[in-house]
């Protein structure tokens, strides 16, 4: 069951499931490398394709560039062979993104996940974004994966920009967290002649994304229910859609709870319940209120996960 | 391959493809019953489950209540046995909706498609909408199908309202035109114990909607490419997802052109190209500009339909 | 203190304050002409420029065309000489708007307030809206006032359409309920050579609108605090800005409560508190909850009005 | 003519006009300190209250923390006595904002302008924002001015957060770039007992903001038409509203062109036309296209500025 044609020598196959790993902090809000490593050891037992480090769920906007690189280095050391390390290296300016991408590669990243710059959103049209990603990809030592996450950036990477950028030899895919399945299907369609793969950016539409031609997912929920998401992947890829549907449906509410509804603090709380180190977020992200914690628990328990 | 469990005696099975038929007008903007009937004769040869009359593509907001009923009467006379006639009967006020629903039933509708009232959108919360649809369903002689079309109404029927309304014995389904596939999957999940079916409201996400548990689609594009959409339905229902994907992908751009991008005037223009009567819209809808017509043609031809 | 230049013979001067009157209903949701007339008698004692009948606060989308005309007739009979009757006559289709505008004029309207059609919002560009309003104005026996109310319609009448339409001899003004004061200032600037006046569509930005060149306001809150809004008008027009500011600031929260926050049900509740007949709304608008009623009371009392 | 009551000893009076200065770059996109200083010399001749350094128009998201501080230091050296230096020190994390605010104070800032963190916008509710700004203000050596710029951040600092934060002894004001004049009036009203001042964040609604009680403006356009904005301030403060209105109206289109419509590249282009150093932006901001440059020129010339 082939999802997208790929040239043999074209670099890493991105297909599979990735947790965009959370960053544990100490009580003083410092990066807690020890707890991170304990999480990584547990993730090593799950059949992930790899890990995304410094995605939105890693609180990357709250880390310094040095911290961002150091976390990648830590992950690289722990990562079993064959696992792909995709490192978020997007910054607002092109020059900072170029520099951080190089550092991420030096720190051991196999690919760079580059979010759309978005502060001047009114000016971030296709022209500007194509030039930005082209410059980054031109100089990046590792393949680049585009990253569109409108819930955080207020900006959807325009389809025509994706199509043009898909032709760049060093741009290999897109993580699309917007969840517009029509758009995802059309992107797959219009990039099918390229060495370009689409990853669903959330567990809520993972099955539907497979259905229309995506090859995997970078899913916050994989920090918590990693095995289940890998099982969903297996069902989709082997064409067992009826079983997949049952599993997918049970994952929608827990996923919404740890992303759109309650965000990173909820993700970290749920991680604690499932045996991982989550802990607190950096400020200004606040701990869940008691009511939010109960809502979160309900969203897991009513679907049979707690 | 069963999509949703349904009690045997529970009224019409909604599953299948429906064109939300366009309303042809004369040069003086009067309803052209003759041309409408000629279209109906052609649609009779396509394996549709039925027709939707007075959906958004029927320009219902531009018709008087009397015209809306008369069109339904015309369609009823022409409709082959076994085809389901779903009539749009939504108005802004509950009382007008109740009255028009009764008239639609008298005129021969098998089911009523009831759009969310939306003018006072700030006040159309779950409480108000649940009462509205409950009153309408209580008094309706025919089953009611909920209709959420945020692109036109600026309002998405809240999920909790759908779930509660799904328990009403005379509410049988939802046409969801928003296209949020995560939401569609969750609605299927949370209504699976009810006699309730979900229809995709657009061809752009039809395959994905089948994938997550919808049972059919009400698709503007079915006015033009009806056979192809019925073929897509057949592929999805028989589990031939790889073939389905290829067909689905070729339908996204033509569908976007006749809906979101260029709207009803484009739908009617494309109908002309494919042997149906489309013609002009009622004002204030304007004919396509020359540039828009070329864009429309490109969206069909680049996907191999023209 | 002149706000906008106007030719002498050009029809009614629109400047001043208008309540967009609420429509009282009986317990069975029928129009209550008696209570309406009692309200009108009280409004006759307030120095309003006139009344708006069938604005958004009149629940016009819930009235039949016949009811809409009948209410105008009732108001005409009660209106003291010299007061201007502006009747909402907007419908979705151009033809229905043309017809209703003529009926409103026959029923005694001095001007027609014509809202933007909005169902097919994606197609309601300047071209379509200019043609719509031009056709309506061409055939209207009374002057036309444009009406832009994006909170309800999801559509802002584009500035370039306003500017072009301002040149039509039978289009005399704009009621702008969007509240974008930069836009209002620019509209005044770009229409200053025309016989065209701008009215603020809400009490919340009435003083600021006067400041940038508007000549009056159609304010839901005038149903409740009509004298106070006329006093605010007087202060603004006589350049007593410091006193105006103190009054304006006390009106913002009550105004928000009866419009954006709690809507027409709150407006009608507040009317009861201030000696007018408000009563219930037509369904699907629901009565306020107890918590909403308390919030409403707080928004009036904390500003010294209750 | 008093706008807001202020305790005598409470730190700097913020009232007046500030250009949020642009950052000139060399051809290699390095900060061009020389050109910056030449601009500063020209600004010294305009009766500004002070300068904002590292506002949105200063491309601060494209500068490193070190560059941001260095620019402040450069400005401090050139600033005539009595001029207020307000430095943008907002970052996504609370800790980074605390640190940068301290550095800005050390570099000579008289006040810190702190933008809302916004990446996790779904979680940036009043609770989170109040804690963030409180921590920053607690530790800041200089007074803090809140900064809400929804066009860039996708987030409006909630009114209740502003009201609560206005009570903090080290929080002295708000720069509001949203332009909702009703909100601005209400903020003035609800903070009038505090030592708190509101500045308009754009020239488009400067007069209206004065009208409802703001005390000044931080206006991109002041980089280009600084004298004219100071003249508008003078007219507003001396109650010459009719003259103010004429001037304000001519400034709306040029202002829109250099902000919302064409952004920082247009601001820098216009600066060149008016004798300042603008130059190119850092990538991914792109130079204007020829069509955009013509549009920009039209927006200035049609209002008599070119």
PDB file of N, CA and C in Angstrom, chain A residues 93-134:
ATOM      1  N   UNK A  93      13.049  35.518  12.048  1.00  0.00           N
ATOM      2  CA  UNK A  93      13.840  36.041  10.930  1.00  0.00           C
ATOM      3  C   UNK A  93      14.475  34.894  10.159  1.00  0.00           C
ATOM      4  N   UNK A  94      14.718  35.157   8.900  1.00  0.00           N
ATOM      5  CA  UNK A  94      15.352  34.150   8.053  1.00  0.00           C
ATOM      6  C   UNK A  94      16.763  33.848   8.559  1.00  0.00           C
ATOM      7  N   UNK A  95      17.495  34.905   8.896  1.00  0.00           N
ATOM      8  CA  UNK A  95      18.883  34.695   9.328  1.00  0.00           C
ATOM      9  C   UNK A  95      18.961  33.861  10.607  1.00  0.00           C
ATOM     10  N   UNK A  96      18.090  34.128  11.556  1.00  0.00           N
ATOM     11  CA  UNK A  96      18.115  33.339  12.788  1.00  0.00           C
ATOM     12  C   UNK A  96      17.714  31.889  12.497  1.00  0.00           C
ATOM     13  N   UNK A  97      16.795  31.701  11.592  1.00  0.00           N
ATOM     14  CA  UNK A  97      16.374  30.342  11.256  1.00  0.00           C
ATOM     15  C   UNK A  97      17.504  29.580  10.574  1.00  0.00           C
ATOM     16  N   UNK A  98      18.204  30.257   9.674  1.00  0.00           N
ATOM     17  CA  UNK A  98      19.345  29.627   9.001  1.00  0.00           C
ATOM     18  C   UNK A  98      20.377  29.191  10.039  1.00  0.00           C
ATOM     19  N   UNK A  99      20.676  30.086  10.954  1.00  0.00           N
ATOM     20  CA  UNK A  99      21.701  29.770  11.958  1.00  0.00           C
ATOM     21  C   UNK A  99      21.271  28.630  12.874  1.00  0.00           C
ATOM     22  N   UNK A 100      20.047  28.694  13.334  1.00  0.00           N
ATOM     23  CA  UNK A 100      19.605  27.662  14.267  1.00  0.00           C
ATOM     24  C   UNK A 100      19.485  26.309  13.564  1.00  0.00           C
ATOM     25  N   UNK A 101      19.093  26.326  12.300  1.00  0.00           N
ATOM     26  CA  UNK A 101      19.012  25.071  11.550  1.00  0.00           C
ATOM     27  C   UNK A 101      20.389  24.418  11.460  1.00  0.00           C
ATOM     28  N   UNK A 102      21.387  25.219  11.205  1.00  0.00           N
ATOM     29  CA  UNK A 102      22.755  24.663  11.150  1.00  0.00           C
ATOM     30  C   UNK A 102      23.173  24.086  12.497  1.00  0.00           C
ATOM     31  N   UNK A 103      22.837  24.809  13.563  1.00  0.00           N
ATOM     32  CA  UNK A 103      23.201  24.308  14.892  1.00  0.00           C
ATOM     33  C   UNK A 103      22.454  23.020  15.211  1.00  0.00           C
ATOM     34  N   UNK A 104      21.210  22.950  14.799  1.00  0.00           N
ATOM     35  CA  UNK A 104      20.439  21.742  15.058  1.00  0.00           C
ATOM     36  C   UNK A 104      21.055  20.543  14.331  1.00  0.00           C
ATOM     37  N   UNK A 105      21.489  20.781  13.098  1.00  0.00           N
ATOM     38  CA  UNK A 105      22.133  19.702  12.351  1.00  0.00           C
ATOM     39  C   UNK A 105      23.413  19.262  13.061  1.00  0.00           C
ATOM     40  N   UNK A 106      24.197  20.233  13.508  1.00  0.00           N
ATOM     41  CA  UNK A 106      25.430  19.898  14.227  1.00  0.00           C
ATOM     42  C   UNK A 106      25.133  19.133  15.510  1.00  0.00           C
ATOM     43  N   UNK A 107      23.999  19.458  16.119  1.00  0.00           N
ATOM     44  CA  UNK A 107      23.657  18.800  17.382  1.00  0.00           C
ATOM     45  C   UNK A 107      23.075  17.405  17.145  1.00  0.00           C
ATOM     46  N   UNK A 108      22.898  17.050  15.872  1.00  0.00           N
ATOM     47  CA  UNK A 108      22.477  15.675  15.604  1.00  0.00           C
ATOM     48  C   UNK A 108      21.109  15.508  14.995  1.00  0.00           C
ATOM     49  N   UNK A 109      20.471  16.606  14.609  1.00  0.00           N
ATOM     50  CA  UNK A 109      19.151  16.470  13.992  1.00  0.00           C
ATOM     51  C   UNK A 109      19.266  15.809  12.621  1.00  0.00           C
ATOM     52  N   UNK A 110      18.332  14.922  12.313  1.00  0.00           N
ATOM     53  CA  UNK A 110      18.269  14.306  10.983  1.00  0.00           C
ATOM     54  C   UNK A 110      17.485  15.155  10.002  1.00  0.00           C
ATOM     55  N   UNK A 111      16.611  15.969  10.527  1.00  0.00           N
ATOM     56  CA  UNK A 111      15.802  16.846   9.690  1.00  0.00           C
ATOM     57  C   UNK A 111      15.415  18.051  10.527  1.00  0.00           C
ATOM     58  N   UNK A 112      15.116  19.151   9.840  1.00  0.00           N
ATOM     59  CA  UNK A 112      14.711  20.374  10.543  1.00  0.00           C
ATOM     60  C   UNK A 112      13.242  20.647  10.248  1.00  0.00           C
ATOM     61  N   UNK A 113      12.509  20.887  11.311  1.00  0.00           N
ATOM     62  CA  UNK A 113      11.092  21.235  11.188  1.00  0.00           C
ATOM     63  C   UNK A 113      11.008  22.751  11.324  1.00  0.00           C
ATOM     64  N   UNK A 114      10.578  23.425  10.254  1.00  0.00           N
ATOM     65  CA  UNK A 114      10.673  24.887  10.226  1.00  0.00           C
ATOM     66  C   UNK A 114       9.273  25.502  10.142  1.00  0.00           C
ATOM     67  N   UNK A 115       8.901  26.128  11.232  1.00  0.00           N
ATOM     68  CA  UNK A 115       7.578  26.744  11.324  1.00  0.00           C
ATOM     69  C   UNK A 115       7.537  28.031  10.498  1.00  0.00           C
ATOM     70  N   UNK A 116       6.365  28.384  10.041  1.00  0.00           N
ATOM     71  CA  UNK A 116       6.192  29.664   9.348  1.00  0.00           C
ATOM     72  C   UNK A 116       6.484  30.825  10.297  1.00  0.00           C
ATOM     73  N   UNK A 117       7.305  31.788   9.878  1.00  0.00           N
ATOM     74  CA  UNK A 117       7.371  33.020  10.659  1.00  0.00           C
ATOM     75  C   UNK A 117       6.004  33.675  10.573  1.00  0.00           C
ATOM     76  N   UNK A 118       5.613  34.405  11.615  1.00  0.00           N
ATOM     77  CA  UNK A 118       4.220  34.843  11.614  1.00  0.00           C
ATOM     78  C   UNK A 118       3.954  36.193  12.263  1.00  0.00           C
ATOM     79  N   UNK A 119       4.958  36.832  12.843  1.00  0.00           N
ATOM     80  CA  UNK A 119       4.638  38.059  13.570  1.00  0.00           C
ATOM     81  C   UNK A 119       4.008  39.099  12.634  1.00  0.00           C
ATOM     82  N   UNK A 120       4.631  39.322  11.498  1.00  0.00           N
ATOM     83  CA  UNK A 120       4.074  40.286  10.541  1.00  0.00           C
ATOM     84  C   UNK A 120       3.138  39.533   9.603  1.00  0.00           C
ATOM     85  N   UNK A 121       2.062  38.965  10.153  1.00  0.00           N
ATOM     86  CA  UNK A 121       1.279  38.016   9.376  1.00  0.00           C
ATOM     87  C   UNK A 121       0.698  38.631   8.118  1.00  0.00           C
ATOM     88  N   UNK A 122       0.388  39.924   8.176  1.00  0.00           N
ATOM     89  CA  UNK A 122      -0.168  40.573   6.994  1.00  0.00           C
ATOM     90  C   UNK A 122       0.805  40.587   5.819  1.00  0.00           C
ATOM     91  N   UNK A 123       2.082  40.461   6.090  1.00  0.00           N
ATOM     92  CA  UNK A 123       3.095  40.494   5.026  1.00  0.00           C
ATOM     93  C   UNK A 123       3.622  39.105   4.692  1.00  0.00           C
ATOM     94  N   UNK A 124       3.205  38.092   5.408  1.00  0.00           N
ATOM     95  CA  UNK A 124       3.729  36.751   5.164  1.00  0.00           C
ATOM     96  C   UNK A 124       2.910  36.052   4.076  1.00  0.00           C
ATOM     97  N   UNK A 125       2.974  36.617   2.883  1.00  0.00           N
ATOM     98  CA  UNK A 125       2.288  36.007   1.743  1.00  0.00           C
ATOM     99  C   UNK A 125       3.171  34.933   1.112  1.00  0.00           C
ATOM    100  N   UNK A 126       2.657  34.313   0.057  1.00  0.00           N
ATOM    101  CA  UNK A 126       3.417  33.230  -0.578  1.00  0.00           C
ATOM    102  C   UNK A 126       4.815  33.677  -0.996  1.00  0.00           C
ATOM    103  N   UNK A 127       4.895  34.872  -1.572  1.00  0.00           N
ATOM    104  CA  UNK A 127       6.195  35.371  -2.028  1.00  0.00           C
ATOM    105  C   UNK A 127       7.210  35.388  -0.895  1.00  0.00           C
ATOM    106  N   UNK A 128       6.822  35.967   0.245  1.00  0.00           N
ATOM    107  CA  UNK A 128       7.752  36.081   1.375  1.00  0.00           C
ATOM    108  C   UNK A 128       8.084  34.703   1.945  1.00  0.00           C
ATOM    109  N   UNK A 129       7.080  33.849   2.053  1.00  0.00           N
ATOM    110  CA  UNK A 129       7.312  32.551   2.677  1.00  0.00           C
ATOM    111  C   UNK A 129       8.133  31.641   1.764  1.00  0.00           C
ATOM    112  N   UNK A 130       7.916  31.740   0.460  1.00  0.00           N
ATOM    113  CA  UNK A 130       8.713  30.927  -0.458  1.00  0.00           C
ATOM    114  C   UNK A 130      10.184  31.338  -0.352  1.00  0.00           C
ATOM    115  N   UNK A 131      10.441  32.638  -0.306  1.00  0.00           N
ATOM    116  CA  UNK A 131      11.849  33.073  -0.201  1.00  0.00           C
ATOM    117  C   UNK A 131      12.460  32.644   1.130  1.00  0.00           C
ATOM    118  N   UNK A 132      11.680  32.776   2.198  1.00  0.00           N
ATOM    119  CA  UNK A 132      12.179  32.389   3.513  1.00  0.00           C
ATOM    120  C   UNK A 132      12.570  30.905   3.533  1.00  0.00           C
ATOM    121  N   UNK A 133      11.642  30.057   3.163  1.00  0.00           N
ATOM    122  CA  UNK A 133      11.914  28.614   3.251  1.00  0.00           C
ATOM    123  C   UNK A 133      12.983  28.184   2.240  1.00  0.00           C
ATOM    124  N   UNK A 134      13.028  28.866   1.107  1.00  0.00           N
ATOM    125  CA  UNK A 134      14.052  28.524   0.116  1.00  0.00           C
ATOM    126  C   UNK A 134      15.446  28.827   0.655  1.00  0.00           C
TER     127      UNK A 134
END
